[in-house]
Tab-separated table of C-alpha atoms and ligand atoms in Angstrom:
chain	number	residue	atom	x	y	z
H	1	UNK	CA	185.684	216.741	15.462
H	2	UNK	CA	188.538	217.971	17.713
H	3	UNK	CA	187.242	221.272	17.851
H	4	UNK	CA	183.632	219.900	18.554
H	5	UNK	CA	185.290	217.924	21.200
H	6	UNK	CA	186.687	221.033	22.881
H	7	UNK	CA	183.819	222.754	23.188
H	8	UNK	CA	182.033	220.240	24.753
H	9	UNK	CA	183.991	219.180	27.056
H	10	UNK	CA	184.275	222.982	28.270
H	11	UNK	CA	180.473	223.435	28.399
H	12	UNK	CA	181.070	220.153	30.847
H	13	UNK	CA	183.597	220.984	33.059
H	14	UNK	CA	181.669	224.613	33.688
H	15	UNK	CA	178.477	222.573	34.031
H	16	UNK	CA	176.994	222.510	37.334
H	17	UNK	CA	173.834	220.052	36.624
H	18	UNK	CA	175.034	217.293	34.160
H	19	UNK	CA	172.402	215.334	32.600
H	20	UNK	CA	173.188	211.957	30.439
H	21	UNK	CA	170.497	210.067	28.637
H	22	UNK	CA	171.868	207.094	27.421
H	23	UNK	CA	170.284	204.441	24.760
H	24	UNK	CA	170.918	201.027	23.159
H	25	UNK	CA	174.318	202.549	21.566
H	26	UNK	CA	176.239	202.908	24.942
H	27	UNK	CA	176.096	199.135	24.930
H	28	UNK	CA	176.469	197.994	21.582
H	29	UNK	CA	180.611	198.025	21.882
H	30	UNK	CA	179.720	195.297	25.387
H	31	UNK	CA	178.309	193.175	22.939
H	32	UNK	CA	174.592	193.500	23.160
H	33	UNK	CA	172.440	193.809	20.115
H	34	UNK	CA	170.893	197.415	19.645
H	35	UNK	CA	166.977	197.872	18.571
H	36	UNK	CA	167.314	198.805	15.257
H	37	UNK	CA	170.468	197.907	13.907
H	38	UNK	CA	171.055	194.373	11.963
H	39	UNK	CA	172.045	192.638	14.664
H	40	UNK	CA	169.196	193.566	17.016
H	41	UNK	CA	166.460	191.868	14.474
H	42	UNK	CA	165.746	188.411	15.943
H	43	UNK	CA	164.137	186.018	13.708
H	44	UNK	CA	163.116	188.965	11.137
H	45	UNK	CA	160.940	190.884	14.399
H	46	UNK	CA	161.098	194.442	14.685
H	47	UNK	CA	160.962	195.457	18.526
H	48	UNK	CA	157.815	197.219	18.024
H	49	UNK	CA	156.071	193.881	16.922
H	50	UNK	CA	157.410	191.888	20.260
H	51	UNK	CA	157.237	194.942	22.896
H	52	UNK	CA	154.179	195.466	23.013
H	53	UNK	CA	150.976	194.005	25.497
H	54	UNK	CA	149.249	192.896	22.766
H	55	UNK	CA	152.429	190.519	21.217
H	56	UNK	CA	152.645	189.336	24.748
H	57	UNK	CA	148.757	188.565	25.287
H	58	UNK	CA	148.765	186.727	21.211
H	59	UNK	CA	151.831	184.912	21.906
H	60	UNK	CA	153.729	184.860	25.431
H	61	UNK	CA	155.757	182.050	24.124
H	62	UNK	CA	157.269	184.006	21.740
H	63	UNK	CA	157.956	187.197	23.561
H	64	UNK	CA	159.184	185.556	26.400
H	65	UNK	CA	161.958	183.422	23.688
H	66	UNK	CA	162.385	186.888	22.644
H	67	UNK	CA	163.802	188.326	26.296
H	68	UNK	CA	165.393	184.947	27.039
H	69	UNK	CA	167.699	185.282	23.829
H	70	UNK	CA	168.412	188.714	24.700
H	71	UNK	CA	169.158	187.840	28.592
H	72	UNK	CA	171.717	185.263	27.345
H	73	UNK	CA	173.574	187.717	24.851
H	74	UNK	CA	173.480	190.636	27.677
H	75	UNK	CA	174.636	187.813	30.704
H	76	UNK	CA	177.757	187.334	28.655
H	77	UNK	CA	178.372	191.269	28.097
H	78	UNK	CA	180.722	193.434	30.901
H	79	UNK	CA	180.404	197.804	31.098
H	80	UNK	CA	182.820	199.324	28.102
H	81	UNK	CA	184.496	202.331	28.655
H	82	UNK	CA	181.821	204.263	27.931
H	83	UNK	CA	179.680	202.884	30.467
H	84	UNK	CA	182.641	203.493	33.007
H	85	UNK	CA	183.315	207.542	32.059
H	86	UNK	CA	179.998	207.957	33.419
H	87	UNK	CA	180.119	206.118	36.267
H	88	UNK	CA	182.890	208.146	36.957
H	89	UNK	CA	181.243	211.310	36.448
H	90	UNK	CA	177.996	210.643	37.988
H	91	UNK	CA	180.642	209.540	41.044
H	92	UNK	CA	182.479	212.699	41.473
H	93	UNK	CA	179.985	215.510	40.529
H	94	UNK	CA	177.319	216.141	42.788
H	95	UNK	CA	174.952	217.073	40.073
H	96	UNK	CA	175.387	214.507	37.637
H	97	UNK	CA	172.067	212.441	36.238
H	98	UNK	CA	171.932	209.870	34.314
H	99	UNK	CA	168.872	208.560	32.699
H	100	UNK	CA	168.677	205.493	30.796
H	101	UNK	CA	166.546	203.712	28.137
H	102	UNK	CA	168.369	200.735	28.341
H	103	UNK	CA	167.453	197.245	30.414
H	104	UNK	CA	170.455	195.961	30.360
H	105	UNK	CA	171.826	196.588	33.778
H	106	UNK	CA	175.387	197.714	32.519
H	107	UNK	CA	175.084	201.480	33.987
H	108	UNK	CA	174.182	199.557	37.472
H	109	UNK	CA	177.226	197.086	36.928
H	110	UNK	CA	179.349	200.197	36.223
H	111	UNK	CA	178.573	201.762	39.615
H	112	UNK	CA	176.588	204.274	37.786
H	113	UNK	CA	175.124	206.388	40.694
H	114	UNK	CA	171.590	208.992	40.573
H	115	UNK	CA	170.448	206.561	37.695
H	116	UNK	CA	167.111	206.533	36.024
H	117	UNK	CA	166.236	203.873	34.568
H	118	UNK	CA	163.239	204.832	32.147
H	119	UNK	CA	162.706	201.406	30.550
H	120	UNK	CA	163.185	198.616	33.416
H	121	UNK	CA	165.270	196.087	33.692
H	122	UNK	CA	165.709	192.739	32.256
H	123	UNK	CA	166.400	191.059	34.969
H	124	UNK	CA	163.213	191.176	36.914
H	125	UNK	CA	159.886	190.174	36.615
H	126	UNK	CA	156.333	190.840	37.720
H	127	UNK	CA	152.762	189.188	37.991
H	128	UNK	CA	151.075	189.610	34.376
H	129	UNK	CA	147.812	189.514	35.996
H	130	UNK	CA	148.940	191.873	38.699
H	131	UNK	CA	148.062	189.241	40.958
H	132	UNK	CA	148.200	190.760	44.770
H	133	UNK	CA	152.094	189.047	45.833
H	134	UNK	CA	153.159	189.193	42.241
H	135	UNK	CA	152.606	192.962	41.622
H	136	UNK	CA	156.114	194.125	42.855
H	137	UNK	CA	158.815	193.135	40.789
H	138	UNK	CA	161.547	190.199	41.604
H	139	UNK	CA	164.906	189.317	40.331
H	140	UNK	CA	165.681	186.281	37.982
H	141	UNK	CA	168.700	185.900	36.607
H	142	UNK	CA	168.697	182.249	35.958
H	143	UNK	CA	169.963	182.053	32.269
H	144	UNK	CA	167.646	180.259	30.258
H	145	UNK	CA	165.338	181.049	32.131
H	146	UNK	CA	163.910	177.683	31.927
H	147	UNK	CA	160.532	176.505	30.987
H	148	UNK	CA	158.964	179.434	28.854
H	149	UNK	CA	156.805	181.302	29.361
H	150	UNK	CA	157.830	182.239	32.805
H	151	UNK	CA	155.715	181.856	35.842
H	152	UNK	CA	154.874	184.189	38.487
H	153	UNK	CA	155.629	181.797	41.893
H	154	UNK	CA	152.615	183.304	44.168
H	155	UNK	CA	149.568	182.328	41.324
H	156	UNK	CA	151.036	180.285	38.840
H	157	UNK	CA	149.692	182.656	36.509
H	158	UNK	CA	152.047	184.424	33.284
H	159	UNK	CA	155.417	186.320	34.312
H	160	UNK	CA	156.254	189.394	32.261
H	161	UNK	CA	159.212	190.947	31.782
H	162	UNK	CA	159.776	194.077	34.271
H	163	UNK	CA	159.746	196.347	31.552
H	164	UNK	CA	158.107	199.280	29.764
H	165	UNK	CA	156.399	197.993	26.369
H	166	UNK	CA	154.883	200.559	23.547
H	167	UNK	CA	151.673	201.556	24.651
H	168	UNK	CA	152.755	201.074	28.606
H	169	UNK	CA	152.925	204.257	31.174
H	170	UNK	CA	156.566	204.745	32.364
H	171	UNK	CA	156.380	204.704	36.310
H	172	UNK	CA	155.690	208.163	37.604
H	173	UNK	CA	158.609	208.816	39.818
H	174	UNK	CA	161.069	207.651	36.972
H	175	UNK	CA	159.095	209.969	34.274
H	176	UNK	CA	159.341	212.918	36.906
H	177	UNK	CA	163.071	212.018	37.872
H	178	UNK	CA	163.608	212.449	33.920
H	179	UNK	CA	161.775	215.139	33.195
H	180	UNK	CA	163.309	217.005	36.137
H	181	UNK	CA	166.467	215.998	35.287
H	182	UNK	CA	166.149	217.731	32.189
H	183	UNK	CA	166.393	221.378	34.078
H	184	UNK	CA	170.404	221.579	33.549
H	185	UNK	CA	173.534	222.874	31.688
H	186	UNK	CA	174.622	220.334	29.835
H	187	UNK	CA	172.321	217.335	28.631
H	188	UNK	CA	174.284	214.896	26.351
H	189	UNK	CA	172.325	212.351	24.700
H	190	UNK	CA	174.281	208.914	23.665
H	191	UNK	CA	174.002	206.211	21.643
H	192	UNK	CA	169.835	206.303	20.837
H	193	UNK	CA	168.029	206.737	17.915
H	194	UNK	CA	165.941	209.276	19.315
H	195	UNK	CA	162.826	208.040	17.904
H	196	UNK	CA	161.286	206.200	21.408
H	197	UNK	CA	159.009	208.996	23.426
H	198	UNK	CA	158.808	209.932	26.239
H	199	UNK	CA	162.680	209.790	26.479
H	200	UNK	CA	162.844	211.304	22.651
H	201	UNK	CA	161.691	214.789	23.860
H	202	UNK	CA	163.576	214.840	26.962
H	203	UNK	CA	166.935	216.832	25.400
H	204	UNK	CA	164.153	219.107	23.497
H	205	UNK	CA	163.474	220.014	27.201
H	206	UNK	CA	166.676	220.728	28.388
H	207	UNK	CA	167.196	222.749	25.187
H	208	UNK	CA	164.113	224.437	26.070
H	209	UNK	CA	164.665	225.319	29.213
H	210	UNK	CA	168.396	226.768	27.910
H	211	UNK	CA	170.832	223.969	28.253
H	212	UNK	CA	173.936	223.212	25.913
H	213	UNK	CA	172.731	220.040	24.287
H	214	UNK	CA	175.376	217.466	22.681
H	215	UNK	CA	174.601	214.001	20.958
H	216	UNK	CA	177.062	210.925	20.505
H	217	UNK	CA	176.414	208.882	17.977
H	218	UNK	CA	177.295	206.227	14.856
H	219	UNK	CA	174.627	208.106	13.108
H	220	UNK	CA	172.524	211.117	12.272
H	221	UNK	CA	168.999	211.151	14.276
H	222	UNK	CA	166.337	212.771	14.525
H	223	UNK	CA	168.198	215.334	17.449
H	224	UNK	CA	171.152	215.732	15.174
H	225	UNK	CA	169.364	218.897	13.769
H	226	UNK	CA	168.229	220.444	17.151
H	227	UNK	CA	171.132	219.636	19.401
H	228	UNK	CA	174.554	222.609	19.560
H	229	UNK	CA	176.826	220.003	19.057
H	230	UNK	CA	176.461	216.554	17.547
H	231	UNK	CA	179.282	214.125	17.221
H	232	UNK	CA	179.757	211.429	15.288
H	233	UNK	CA	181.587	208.317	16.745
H	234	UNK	CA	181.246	205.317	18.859
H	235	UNK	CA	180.457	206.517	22.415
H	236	UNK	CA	182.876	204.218	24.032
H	237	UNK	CA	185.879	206.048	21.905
H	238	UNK	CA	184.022	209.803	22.126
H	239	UNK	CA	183.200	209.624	25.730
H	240	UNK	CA	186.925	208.100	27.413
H	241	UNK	CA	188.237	211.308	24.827
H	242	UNK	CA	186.063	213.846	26.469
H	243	UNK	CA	187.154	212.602	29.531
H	244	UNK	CA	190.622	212.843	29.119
H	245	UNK	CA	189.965	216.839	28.219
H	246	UNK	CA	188.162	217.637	31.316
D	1	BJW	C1	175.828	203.954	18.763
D	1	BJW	C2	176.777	202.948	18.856
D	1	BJW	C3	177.982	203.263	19.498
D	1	BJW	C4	175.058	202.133	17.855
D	1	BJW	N1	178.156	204.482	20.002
D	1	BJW	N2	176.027	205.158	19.243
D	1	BJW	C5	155.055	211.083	20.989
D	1	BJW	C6	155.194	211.074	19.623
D	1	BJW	C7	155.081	209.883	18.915
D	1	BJW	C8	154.829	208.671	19.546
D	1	BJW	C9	154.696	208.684	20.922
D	1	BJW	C10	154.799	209.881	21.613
D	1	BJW	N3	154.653	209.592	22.934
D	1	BJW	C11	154.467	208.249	23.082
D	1	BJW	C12	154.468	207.682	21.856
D	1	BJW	C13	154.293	206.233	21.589
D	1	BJW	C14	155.530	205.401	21.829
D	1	BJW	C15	156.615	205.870	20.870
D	1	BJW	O1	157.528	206.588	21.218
D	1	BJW	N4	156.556	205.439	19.617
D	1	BJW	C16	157.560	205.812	18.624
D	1	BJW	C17	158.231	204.552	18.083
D	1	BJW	C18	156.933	206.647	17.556
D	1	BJW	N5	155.970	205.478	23.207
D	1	BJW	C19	155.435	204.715	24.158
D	1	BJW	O2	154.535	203.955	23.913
D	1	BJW	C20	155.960	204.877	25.571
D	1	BJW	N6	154.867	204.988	26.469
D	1	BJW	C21	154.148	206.096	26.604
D	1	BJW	O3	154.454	207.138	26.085
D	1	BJW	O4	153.049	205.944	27.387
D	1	BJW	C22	152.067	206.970	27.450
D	1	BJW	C23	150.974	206.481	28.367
D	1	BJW	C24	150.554	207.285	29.405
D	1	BJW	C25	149.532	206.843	30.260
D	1	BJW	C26	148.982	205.573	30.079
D	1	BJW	C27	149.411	204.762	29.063
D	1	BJW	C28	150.420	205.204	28.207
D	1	BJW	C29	156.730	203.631	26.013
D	1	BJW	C30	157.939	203.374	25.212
D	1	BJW	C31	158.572	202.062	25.653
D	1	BJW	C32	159.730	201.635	24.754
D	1	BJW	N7	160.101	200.306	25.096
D	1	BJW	C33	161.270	199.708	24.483
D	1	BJW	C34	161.376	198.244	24.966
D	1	BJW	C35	161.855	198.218	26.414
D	1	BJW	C36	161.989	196.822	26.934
D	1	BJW	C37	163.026	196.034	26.210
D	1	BJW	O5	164.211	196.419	26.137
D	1	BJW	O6	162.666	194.987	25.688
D	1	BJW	O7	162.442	200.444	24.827
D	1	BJW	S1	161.267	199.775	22.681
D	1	BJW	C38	163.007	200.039	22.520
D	1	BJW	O8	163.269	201.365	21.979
D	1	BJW	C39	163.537	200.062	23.977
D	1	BJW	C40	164.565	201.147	23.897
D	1	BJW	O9	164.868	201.622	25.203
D	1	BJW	C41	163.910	202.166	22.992
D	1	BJW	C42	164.850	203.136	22.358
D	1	BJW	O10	165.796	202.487	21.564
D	1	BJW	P1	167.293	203.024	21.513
D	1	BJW	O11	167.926	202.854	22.825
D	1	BJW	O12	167.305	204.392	20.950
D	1	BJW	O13	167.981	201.961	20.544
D	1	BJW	P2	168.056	201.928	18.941
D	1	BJW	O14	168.475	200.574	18.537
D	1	BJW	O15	166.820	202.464	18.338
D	1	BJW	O16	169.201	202.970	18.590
D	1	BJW	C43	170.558	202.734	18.903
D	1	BJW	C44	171.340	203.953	18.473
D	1	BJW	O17	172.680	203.783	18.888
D	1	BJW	C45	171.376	204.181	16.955
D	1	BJW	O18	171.076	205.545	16.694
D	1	BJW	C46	172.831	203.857	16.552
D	1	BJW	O19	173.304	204.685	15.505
D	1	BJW	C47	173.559	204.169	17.832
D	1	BJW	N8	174.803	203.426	18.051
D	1	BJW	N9	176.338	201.815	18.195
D	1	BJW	C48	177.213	205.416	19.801
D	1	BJW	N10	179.018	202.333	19.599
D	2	ZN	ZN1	150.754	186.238	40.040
């Protein structure tokens, strides 16, 4: 691991274009729940039977419990050290990106600069029937939320989560930001199970296009296989390490 460790972090510090996509993982050592790990199931759902239109058009109720349990967990969570390596990085290289799968807000509350965030966030809203003053998103961070489902305030109409469920388009400029970002040196992916697409294929890119490719993870994924180095650890241990060797 060491060794693993060494090479990395000199493929990094001869980097010029960085490029971190982070998942679920970086968080789990703040607190919140991952997707697909025991402690992300809530009430025996799977995320791909709650994040999805057509959960939310059966029963907006339940979705919307759903996102208000997971607000709660995340409102009580702070940045881990992971979180705060890359903050640091994407602060003092000029070519560092940092995309991100994850809704929680933790990269933003790191100082996390050049961020992408793929998936939303779960703090804001919009207008589930696109209404014309509900279309653009808007913050809520009241915690509950209060009467569920939400409400969009210009047409009294359902609130949805601001957020990108199976099935859904990413928005254009974050999918471009991404897939540009992939045109690097170094693209390290952390903490995902590497099983979500678009954001799946993005270190196949990279690797593509002739970057060194690293993953940091609990577990073996689907990338383990394709990436040069994979490492095995929490990413809030493996990243302050790497750090500490640059
Ligand atoms: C640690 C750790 C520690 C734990 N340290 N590690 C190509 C092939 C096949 C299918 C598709 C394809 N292209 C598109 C699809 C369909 C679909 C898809 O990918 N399906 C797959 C499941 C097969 N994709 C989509 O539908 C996407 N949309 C799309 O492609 O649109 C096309 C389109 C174009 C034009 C018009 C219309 C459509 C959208 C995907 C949206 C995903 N949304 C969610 C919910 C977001 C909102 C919310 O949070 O509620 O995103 S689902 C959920 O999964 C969430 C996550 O961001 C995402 C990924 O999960 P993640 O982050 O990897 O978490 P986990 O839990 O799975 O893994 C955690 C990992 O951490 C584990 O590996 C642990 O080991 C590890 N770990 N502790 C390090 N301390
Ligand atoms: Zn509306």
């Amino acid at each position: 691991m060491d060794e693993t460790l060494t090479i990395l972090a000199d493929r990094i510090r001869a980097a010029r274009r960085l490029t971190i996509l982070t998942g679920a993982g970086i968080s789990a050592a703040s607190g919140v729940p991952t997707f697909r790990g025991q402690d992300g199931l809530w009430r025996q759902y799977r995320p791909e039977d709650l994040a999805i239109p057509e959960a939310f058009e059966r029963n907006p109720r339940l979705v919307w419990e759903w996102y208000d349990w997971r607000r709660g967990k995340i409102a009580g969570c702070r940045p881990n050290a992971g979180h705060q390596v890359i903050a640091a990085w994407s602060e003092t290289r000029p070519e560092c990106s940092v995309v991100t799968q994850n809704v929680d807000d933790l990269h933003v509350r790191a100082g996390t600069r050049n961020l992408t965030r793929l998936h939303g966030s779960i703090w804001e809203l919009t207008c589930w029937d696109r209404c014309a003053k509900g279309a653009a998103a808007w913050r809520d961070e009241r915690v509950p939320l209060g009467e569920l489902p939400a409400r969009c305030p210009q047409c009294g109409g359902l609130a949805r989560p601001a957020v990108v469920w199976f099935g859904e388009a990413l928005r254009g400029d974050d999918l471009r930001a991404a897939l540009e970002s992939t045109a690097c040196d170094v693209f390290l992916t952390v903490g995902t199970s590497a099983i979500v697409y678009p954001a799946a294929g993005l270190v196949h890119d990279a690797r593509r296009q002739g970057a060194f490719t690293a993953e940091i993870n609990l577990e073996e994924t689907p990338a383990s296989g394709a990436v040069d180095v994979a490492i095995h650890g929490g990413a809030e241990v493996i990243l302050p390490r790497l750090d500490e060797l640059l």
